[in-house]
Tab-separated table of C-alpha atoms in Angstrom:
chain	number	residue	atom	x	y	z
A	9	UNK	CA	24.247	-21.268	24.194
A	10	UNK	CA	23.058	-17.654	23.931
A	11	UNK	CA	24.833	-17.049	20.870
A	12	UNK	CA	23.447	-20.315	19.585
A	13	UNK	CA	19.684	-19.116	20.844
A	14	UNK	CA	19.853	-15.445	19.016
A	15	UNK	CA	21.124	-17.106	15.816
A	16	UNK	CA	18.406	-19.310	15.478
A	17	UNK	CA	15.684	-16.430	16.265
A	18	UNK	CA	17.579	-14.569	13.824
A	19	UNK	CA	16.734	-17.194	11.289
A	20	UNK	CA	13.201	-18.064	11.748
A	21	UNK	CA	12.030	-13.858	11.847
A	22	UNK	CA	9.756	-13.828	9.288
A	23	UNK	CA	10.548	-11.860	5.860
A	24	UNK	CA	8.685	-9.175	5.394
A	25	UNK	CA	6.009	-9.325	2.874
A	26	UNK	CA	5.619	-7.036	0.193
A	27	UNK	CA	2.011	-5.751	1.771
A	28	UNK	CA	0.850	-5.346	5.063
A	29	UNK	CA	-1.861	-4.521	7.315
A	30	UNK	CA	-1.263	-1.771	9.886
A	31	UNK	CA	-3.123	-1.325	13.130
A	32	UNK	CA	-2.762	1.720	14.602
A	33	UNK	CA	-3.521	2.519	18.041
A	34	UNK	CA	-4.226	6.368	17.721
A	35	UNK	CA	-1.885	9.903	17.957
A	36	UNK	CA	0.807	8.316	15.701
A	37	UNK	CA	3.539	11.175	14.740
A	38	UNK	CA	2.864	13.351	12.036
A	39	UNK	CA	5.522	15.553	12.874
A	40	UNK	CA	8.978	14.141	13.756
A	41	UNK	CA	10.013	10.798	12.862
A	42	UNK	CA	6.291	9.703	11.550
A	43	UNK	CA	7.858	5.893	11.922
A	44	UNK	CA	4.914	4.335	11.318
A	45	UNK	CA	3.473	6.843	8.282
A	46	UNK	CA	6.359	5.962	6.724
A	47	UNK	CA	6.387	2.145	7.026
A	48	UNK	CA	2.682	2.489	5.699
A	49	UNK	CA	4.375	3.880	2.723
A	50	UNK	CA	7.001	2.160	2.371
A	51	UNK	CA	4.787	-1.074	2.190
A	52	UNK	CA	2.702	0.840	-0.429
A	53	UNK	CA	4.921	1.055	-2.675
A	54	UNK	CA	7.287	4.443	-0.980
A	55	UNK	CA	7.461	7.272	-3.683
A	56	UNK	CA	5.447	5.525	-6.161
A	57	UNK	CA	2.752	4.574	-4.133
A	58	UNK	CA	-0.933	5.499	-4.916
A	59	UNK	CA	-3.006	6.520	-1.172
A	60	UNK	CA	-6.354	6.632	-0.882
A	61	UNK	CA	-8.024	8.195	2.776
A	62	UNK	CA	-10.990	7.154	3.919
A	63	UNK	CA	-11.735	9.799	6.270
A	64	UNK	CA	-15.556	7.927	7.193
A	65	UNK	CA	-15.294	7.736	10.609
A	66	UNK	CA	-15.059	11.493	11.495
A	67	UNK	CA	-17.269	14.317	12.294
A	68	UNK	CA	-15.205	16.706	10.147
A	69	UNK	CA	-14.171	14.081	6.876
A	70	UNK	CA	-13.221	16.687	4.726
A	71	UNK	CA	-10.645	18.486	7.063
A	72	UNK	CA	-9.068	14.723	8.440
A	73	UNK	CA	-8.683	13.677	5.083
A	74	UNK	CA	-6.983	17.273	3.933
A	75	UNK	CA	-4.872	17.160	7.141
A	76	UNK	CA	-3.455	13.316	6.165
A	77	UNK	CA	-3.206	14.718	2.563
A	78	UNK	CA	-0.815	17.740	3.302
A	79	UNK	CA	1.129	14.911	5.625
A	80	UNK	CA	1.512	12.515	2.524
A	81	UNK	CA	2.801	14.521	0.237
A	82	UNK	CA	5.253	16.601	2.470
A	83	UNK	CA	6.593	13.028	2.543
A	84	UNK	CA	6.446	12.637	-1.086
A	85	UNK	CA	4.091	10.227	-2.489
A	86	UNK	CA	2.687	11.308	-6.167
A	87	UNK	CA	-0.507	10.642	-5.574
A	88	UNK	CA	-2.901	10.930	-2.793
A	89	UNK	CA	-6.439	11.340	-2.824
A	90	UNK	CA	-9.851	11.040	-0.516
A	91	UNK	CA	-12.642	9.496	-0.527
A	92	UNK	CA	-15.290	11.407	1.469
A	93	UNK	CA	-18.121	8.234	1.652
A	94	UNK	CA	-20.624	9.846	4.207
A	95	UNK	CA	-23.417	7.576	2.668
A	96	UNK	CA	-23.608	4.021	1.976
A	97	UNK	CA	-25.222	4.776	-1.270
A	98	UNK	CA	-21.744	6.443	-2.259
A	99	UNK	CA	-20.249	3.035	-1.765
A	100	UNK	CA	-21.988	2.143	-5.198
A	101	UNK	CA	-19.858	5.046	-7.290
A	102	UNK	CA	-18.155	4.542	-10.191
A	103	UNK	CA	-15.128	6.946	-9.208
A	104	UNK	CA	-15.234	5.203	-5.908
A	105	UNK	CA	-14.306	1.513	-7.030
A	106	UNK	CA	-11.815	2.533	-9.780
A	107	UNK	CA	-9.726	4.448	-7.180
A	108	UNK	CA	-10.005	1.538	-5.141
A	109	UNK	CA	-9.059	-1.168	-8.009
A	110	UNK	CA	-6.229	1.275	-8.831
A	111	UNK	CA	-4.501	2.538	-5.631
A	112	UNK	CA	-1.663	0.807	-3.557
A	113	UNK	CA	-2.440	1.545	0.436
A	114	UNK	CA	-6.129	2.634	1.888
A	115	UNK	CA	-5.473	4.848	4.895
A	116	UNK	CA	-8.470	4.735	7.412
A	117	UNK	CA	-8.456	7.554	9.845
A	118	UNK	CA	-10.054	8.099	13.531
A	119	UNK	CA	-13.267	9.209	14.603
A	120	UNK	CA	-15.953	6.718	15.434
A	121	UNK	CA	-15.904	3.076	14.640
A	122	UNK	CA	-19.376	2.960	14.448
A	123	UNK	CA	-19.811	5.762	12.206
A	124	UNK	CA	-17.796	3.733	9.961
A	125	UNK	CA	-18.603	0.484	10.075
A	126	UNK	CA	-22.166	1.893	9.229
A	127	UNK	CA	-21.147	3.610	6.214
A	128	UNK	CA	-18.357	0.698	4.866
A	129	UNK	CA	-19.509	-2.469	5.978
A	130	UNK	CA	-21.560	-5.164	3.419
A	131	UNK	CA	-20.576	-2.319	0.129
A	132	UNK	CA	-18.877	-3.128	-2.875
A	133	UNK	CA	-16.381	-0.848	-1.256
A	134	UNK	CA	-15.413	-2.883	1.108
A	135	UNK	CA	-15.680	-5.845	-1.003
A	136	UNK	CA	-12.592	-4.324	-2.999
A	137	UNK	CA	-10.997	-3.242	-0.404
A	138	UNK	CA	-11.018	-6.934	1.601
A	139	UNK	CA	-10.605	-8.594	-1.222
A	140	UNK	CA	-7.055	-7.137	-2.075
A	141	UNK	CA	-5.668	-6.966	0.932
A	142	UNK	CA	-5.994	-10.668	0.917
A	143	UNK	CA	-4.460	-11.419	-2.251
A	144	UNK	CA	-1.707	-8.743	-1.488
A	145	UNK	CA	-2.425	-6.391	-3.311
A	146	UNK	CA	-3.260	-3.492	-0.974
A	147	UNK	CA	-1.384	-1.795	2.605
A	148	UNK	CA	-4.075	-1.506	4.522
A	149	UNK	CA	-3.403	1.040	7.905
A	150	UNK	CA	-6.369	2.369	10.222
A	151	UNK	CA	-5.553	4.117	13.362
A	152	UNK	CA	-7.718	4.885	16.368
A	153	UNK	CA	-11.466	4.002	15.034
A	154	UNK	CA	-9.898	2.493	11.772
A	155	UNK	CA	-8.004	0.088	14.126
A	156	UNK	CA	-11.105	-0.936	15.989
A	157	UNK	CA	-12.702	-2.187	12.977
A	158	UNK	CA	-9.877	-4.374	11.893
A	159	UNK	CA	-12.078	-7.509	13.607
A	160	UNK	CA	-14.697	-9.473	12.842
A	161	UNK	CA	-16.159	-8.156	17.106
A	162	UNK	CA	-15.078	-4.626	17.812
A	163	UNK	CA	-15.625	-2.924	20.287
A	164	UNK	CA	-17.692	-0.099	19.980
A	165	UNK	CA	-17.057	2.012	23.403
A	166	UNK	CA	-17.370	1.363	27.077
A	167	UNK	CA	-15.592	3.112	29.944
A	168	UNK	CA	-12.591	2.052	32.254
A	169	UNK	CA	-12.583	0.546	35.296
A	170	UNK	CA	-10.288	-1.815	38.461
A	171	UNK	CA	-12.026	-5.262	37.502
A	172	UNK	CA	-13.568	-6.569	34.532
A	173	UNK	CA	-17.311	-6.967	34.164
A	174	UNK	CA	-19.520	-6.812	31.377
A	175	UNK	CA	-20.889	-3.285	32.214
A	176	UNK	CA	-17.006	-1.639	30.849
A	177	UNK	CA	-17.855	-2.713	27.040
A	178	UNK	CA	-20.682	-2.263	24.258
A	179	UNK	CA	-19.759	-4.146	21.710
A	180	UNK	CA	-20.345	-4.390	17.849
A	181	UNK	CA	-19.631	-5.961	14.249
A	182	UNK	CA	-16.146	-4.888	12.789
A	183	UNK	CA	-15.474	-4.651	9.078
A	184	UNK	CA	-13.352	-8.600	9.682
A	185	UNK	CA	-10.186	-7.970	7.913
A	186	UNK	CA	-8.603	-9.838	10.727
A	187	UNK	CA	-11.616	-11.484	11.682
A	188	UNK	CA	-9.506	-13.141	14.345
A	189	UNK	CA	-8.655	-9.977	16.857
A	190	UNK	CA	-10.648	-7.994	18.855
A	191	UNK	CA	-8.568	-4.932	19.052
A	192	UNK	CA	-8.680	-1.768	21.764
A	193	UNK	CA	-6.702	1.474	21.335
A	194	UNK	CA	-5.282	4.555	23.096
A	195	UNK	CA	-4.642	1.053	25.610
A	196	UNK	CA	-2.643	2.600	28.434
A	197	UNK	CA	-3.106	5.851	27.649
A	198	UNK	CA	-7.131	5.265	28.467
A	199	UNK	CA	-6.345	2.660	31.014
A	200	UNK	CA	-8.454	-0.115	29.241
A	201	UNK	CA	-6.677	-2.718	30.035
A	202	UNK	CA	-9.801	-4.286	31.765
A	203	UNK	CA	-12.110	-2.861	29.170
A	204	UNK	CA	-10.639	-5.417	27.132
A	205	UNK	CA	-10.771	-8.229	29.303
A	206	UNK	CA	-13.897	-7.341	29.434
A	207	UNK	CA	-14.491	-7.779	25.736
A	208	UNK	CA	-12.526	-11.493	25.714
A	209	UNK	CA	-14.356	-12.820	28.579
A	210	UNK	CA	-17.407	-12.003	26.157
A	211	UNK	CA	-15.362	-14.136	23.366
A	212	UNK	CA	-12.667	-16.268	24.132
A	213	UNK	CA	-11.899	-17.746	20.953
A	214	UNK	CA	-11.255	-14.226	20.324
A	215	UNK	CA	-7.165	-12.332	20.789
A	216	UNK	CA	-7.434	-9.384	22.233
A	217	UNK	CA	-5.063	-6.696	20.939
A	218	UNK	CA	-4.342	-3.531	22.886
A	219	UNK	CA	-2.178	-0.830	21.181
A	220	UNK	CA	-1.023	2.138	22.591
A	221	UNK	CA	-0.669	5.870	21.162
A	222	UNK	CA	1.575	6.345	18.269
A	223	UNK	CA	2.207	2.172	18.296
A	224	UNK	CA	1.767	0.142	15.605
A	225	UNK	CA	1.087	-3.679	15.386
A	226	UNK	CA	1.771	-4.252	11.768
A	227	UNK	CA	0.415	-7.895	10.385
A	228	UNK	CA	2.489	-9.437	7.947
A	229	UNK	CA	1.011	-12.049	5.187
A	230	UNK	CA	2.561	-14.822	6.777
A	231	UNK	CA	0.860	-14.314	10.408
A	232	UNK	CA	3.565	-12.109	12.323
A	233	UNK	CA	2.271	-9.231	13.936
A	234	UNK	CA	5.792	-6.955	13.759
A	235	UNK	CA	5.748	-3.772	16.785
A	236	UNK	CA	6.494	-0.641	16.364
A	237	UNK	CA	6.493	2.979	17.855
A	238	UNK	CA	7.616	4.746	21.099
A	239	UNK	CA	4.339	2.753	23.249
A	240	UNK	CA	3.495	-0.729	23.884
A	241	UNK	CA	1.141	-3.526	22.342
A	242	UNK	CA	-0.554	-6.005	24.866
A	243	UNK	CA	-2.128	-9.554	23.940
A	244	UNK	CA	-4.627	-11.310	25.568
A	245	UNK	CA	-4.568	-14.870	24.935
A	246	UNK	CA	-7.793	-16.885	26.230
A	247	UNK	CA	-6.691	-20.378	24.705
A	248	UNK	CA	-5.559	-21.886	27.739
A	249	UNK	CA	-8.640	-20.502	29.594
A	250	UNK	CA	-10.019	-22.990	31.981
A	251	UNK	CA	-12.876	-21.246	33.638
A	252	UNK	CA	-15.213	-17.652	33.414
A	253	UNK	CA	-18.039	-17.088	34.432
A	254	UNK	CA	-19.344	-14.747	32.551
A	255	UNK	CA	-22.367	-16.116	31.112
A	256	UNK	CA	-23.786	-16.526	34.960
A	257	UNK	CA	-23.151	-12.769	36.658
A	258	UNK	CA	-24.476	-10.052	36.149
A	259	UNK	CA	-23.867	-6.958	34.293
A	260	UNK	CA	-21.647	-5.493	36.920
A	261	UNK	CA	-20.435	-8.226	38.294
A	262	UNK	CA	-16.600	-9.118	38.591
A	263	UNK	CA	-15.399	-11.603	36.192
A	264	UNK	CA	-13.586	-14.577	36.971
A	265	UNK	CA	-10.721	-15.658	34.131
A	266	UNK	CA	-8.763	-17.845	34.664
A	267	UNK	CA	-5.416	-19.369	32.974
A	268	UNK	CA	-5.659	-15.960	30.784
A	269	UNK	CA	-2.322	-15.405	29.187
A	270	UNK	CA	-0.775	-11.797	28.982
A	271	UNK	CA	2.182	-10.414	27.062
A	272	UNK	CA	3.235	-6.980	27.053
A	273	UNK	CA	5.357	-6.389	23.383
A	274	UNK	CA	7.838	-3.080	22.890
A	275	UNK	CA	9.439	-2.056	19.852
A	276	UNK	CA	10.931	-4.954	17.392
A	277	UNK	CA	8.837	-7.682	19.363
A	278	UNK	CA	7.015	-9.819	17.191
A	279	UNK	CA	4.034	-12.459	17.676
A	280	UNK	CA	2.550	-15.386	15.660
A	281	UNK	CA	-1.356	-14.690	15.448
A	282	UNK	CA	-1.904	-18.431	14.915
A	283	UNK	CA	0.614	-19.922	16.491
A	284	UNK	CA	0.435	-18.298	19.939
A	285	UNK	CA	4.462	-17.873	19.687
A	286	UNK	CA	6.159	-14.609	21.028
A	287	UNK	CA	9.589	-13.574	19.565
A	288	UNK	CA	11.645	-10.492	20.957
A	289	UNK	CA	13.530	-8.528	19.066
A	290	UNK	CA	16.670	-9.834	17.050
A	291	UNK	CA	18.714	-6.871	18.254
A	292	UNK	CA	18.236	-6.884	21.980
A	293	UNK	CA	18.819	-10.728	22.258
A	294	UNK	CA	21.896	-10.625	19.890
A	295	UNK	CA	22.978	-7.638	22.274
């Protein structure tokens, strides 16, 4: 029967697509291994590929972007370039959209979400950008703040606490690539597990993504989130939730949830965004 249970799972994993959309949660390796760099290349298109950095979110754009340069092409891809938008009017450039039309993966680094969100979102930038990630044209990867946006809500900082209340979570308008998560990262490493909580109480039609340092939930065309890196990757599911009651306590209040769902994913596990369905890894069941 157990044989009979990993064969089927081996037969519905989902093929992966030639594109993808990365979600990083922060400190991935840019060293050793650099896993989940490399799948982000890979998926754009490996040697041949064509990166563009959008280095937005951070203080220091110019050294961020040269630092993810050097890392790119010690891993040889041809062609890698920046594009240092500090304004929204650069959003309107020429140089800006053509690189855009033309290049194969968009790379969005850390710093603060809100930062960029305020210099990407509602641009023809990001018009490209969305726009051919959904036909399948484009990898799309953001880690740390470039992983926050990745929502339609995002949540734009808080602090960290034993029990959720609505005090532990400011939230904000994501750039809506997958307008479906609400995503948190550095999870355990920042103990937000609550923050998060936190955030779904706020919207439970909402799935709350939490991914951990140097982890990777990578979202395939098809719906399958795939996991990957040395951490974890924790959903919240609110679609069973019977009762909250969150729109009747206060600020810093506890929150009631209840019939919340929880699953903690490692390396290989895979989940159906629309579906709700959790799949382990081929190689530990068939083991």
């Amino acid at each position: 029967m157990r044989q009979l249970k990993a064969k089927w799972l081996e037969m519905t994993t989902p093929q992966a697509t030639k594109t993808a959309v990365l979600v990083i949660g922060g400190a991935e390796d840019k060293v050793h291994g650099r896993e989940i760099l490399r799948t982000f290349l890979d998926r754009a298109g490996a040697k041949d590929a064509h990166i563009t950095i959008i280095p937005s979110a951070s203080r220091e754009p110019s050294i961020i972007g040269a630092r993810y340069v050097n890392i790119f092409e010690d891993m040889g891809v041809k062609k890698v370039e920046i594009l240092d938008i500090r304004e929204r009017d650069h959003c309107h450039d020429r140089y800006y959209k053509e690189s855009l039309e033309q290049c194969t993966g968009v790379f969005l680094t850390g710093g603060d979400q809100l930062r960029l969100c305020g210099v990407l979102a509602d641009t023809p930038v990001m018009d490209i950008i969305r726009g051919r990630v959904k036909t399948g044209e484009l990898t799309l990867a953001g880690t740390s703040a470039g992983a926050a946006v990745m929502g339609h809500h995002m949540i734009a900082g808080g602090g960290s606490g034993e029990t959720p209340n609505r005090s532990l979570v400011d939230m904000a308008t994501g750039l809506g690539f997958i307008p479906e998560l609400i995503v948190d990262q550095h999870f355990h490493n920042r103990n937000r597990m609550v923050r998060l909580m936190s955030a779904i109480a706020s919207h439970p039609d909402r799935l709350g993504i939490g991914i951990d340092e140097d982890t990777c939930a990578m979202f395939e065309k098809d719906g399958w989130l795939e996991v990957m890196g040395k951490g974890a990757v924790t959903i919240i599911d609110s679609s069973e939730l019977t009762h909250t009651n969150e729109p009747r306590v206060g600020a810093t209040e506890p929150l009631s949830l209840h019939n919340l769902r929880v699953h903690i994913l490692s390396h290989g596990d895979r989940y159906h965004l629309y579906g709700r369905t959790v799949l382990p890894s081929v190689g530990r069941i068939s083991s």
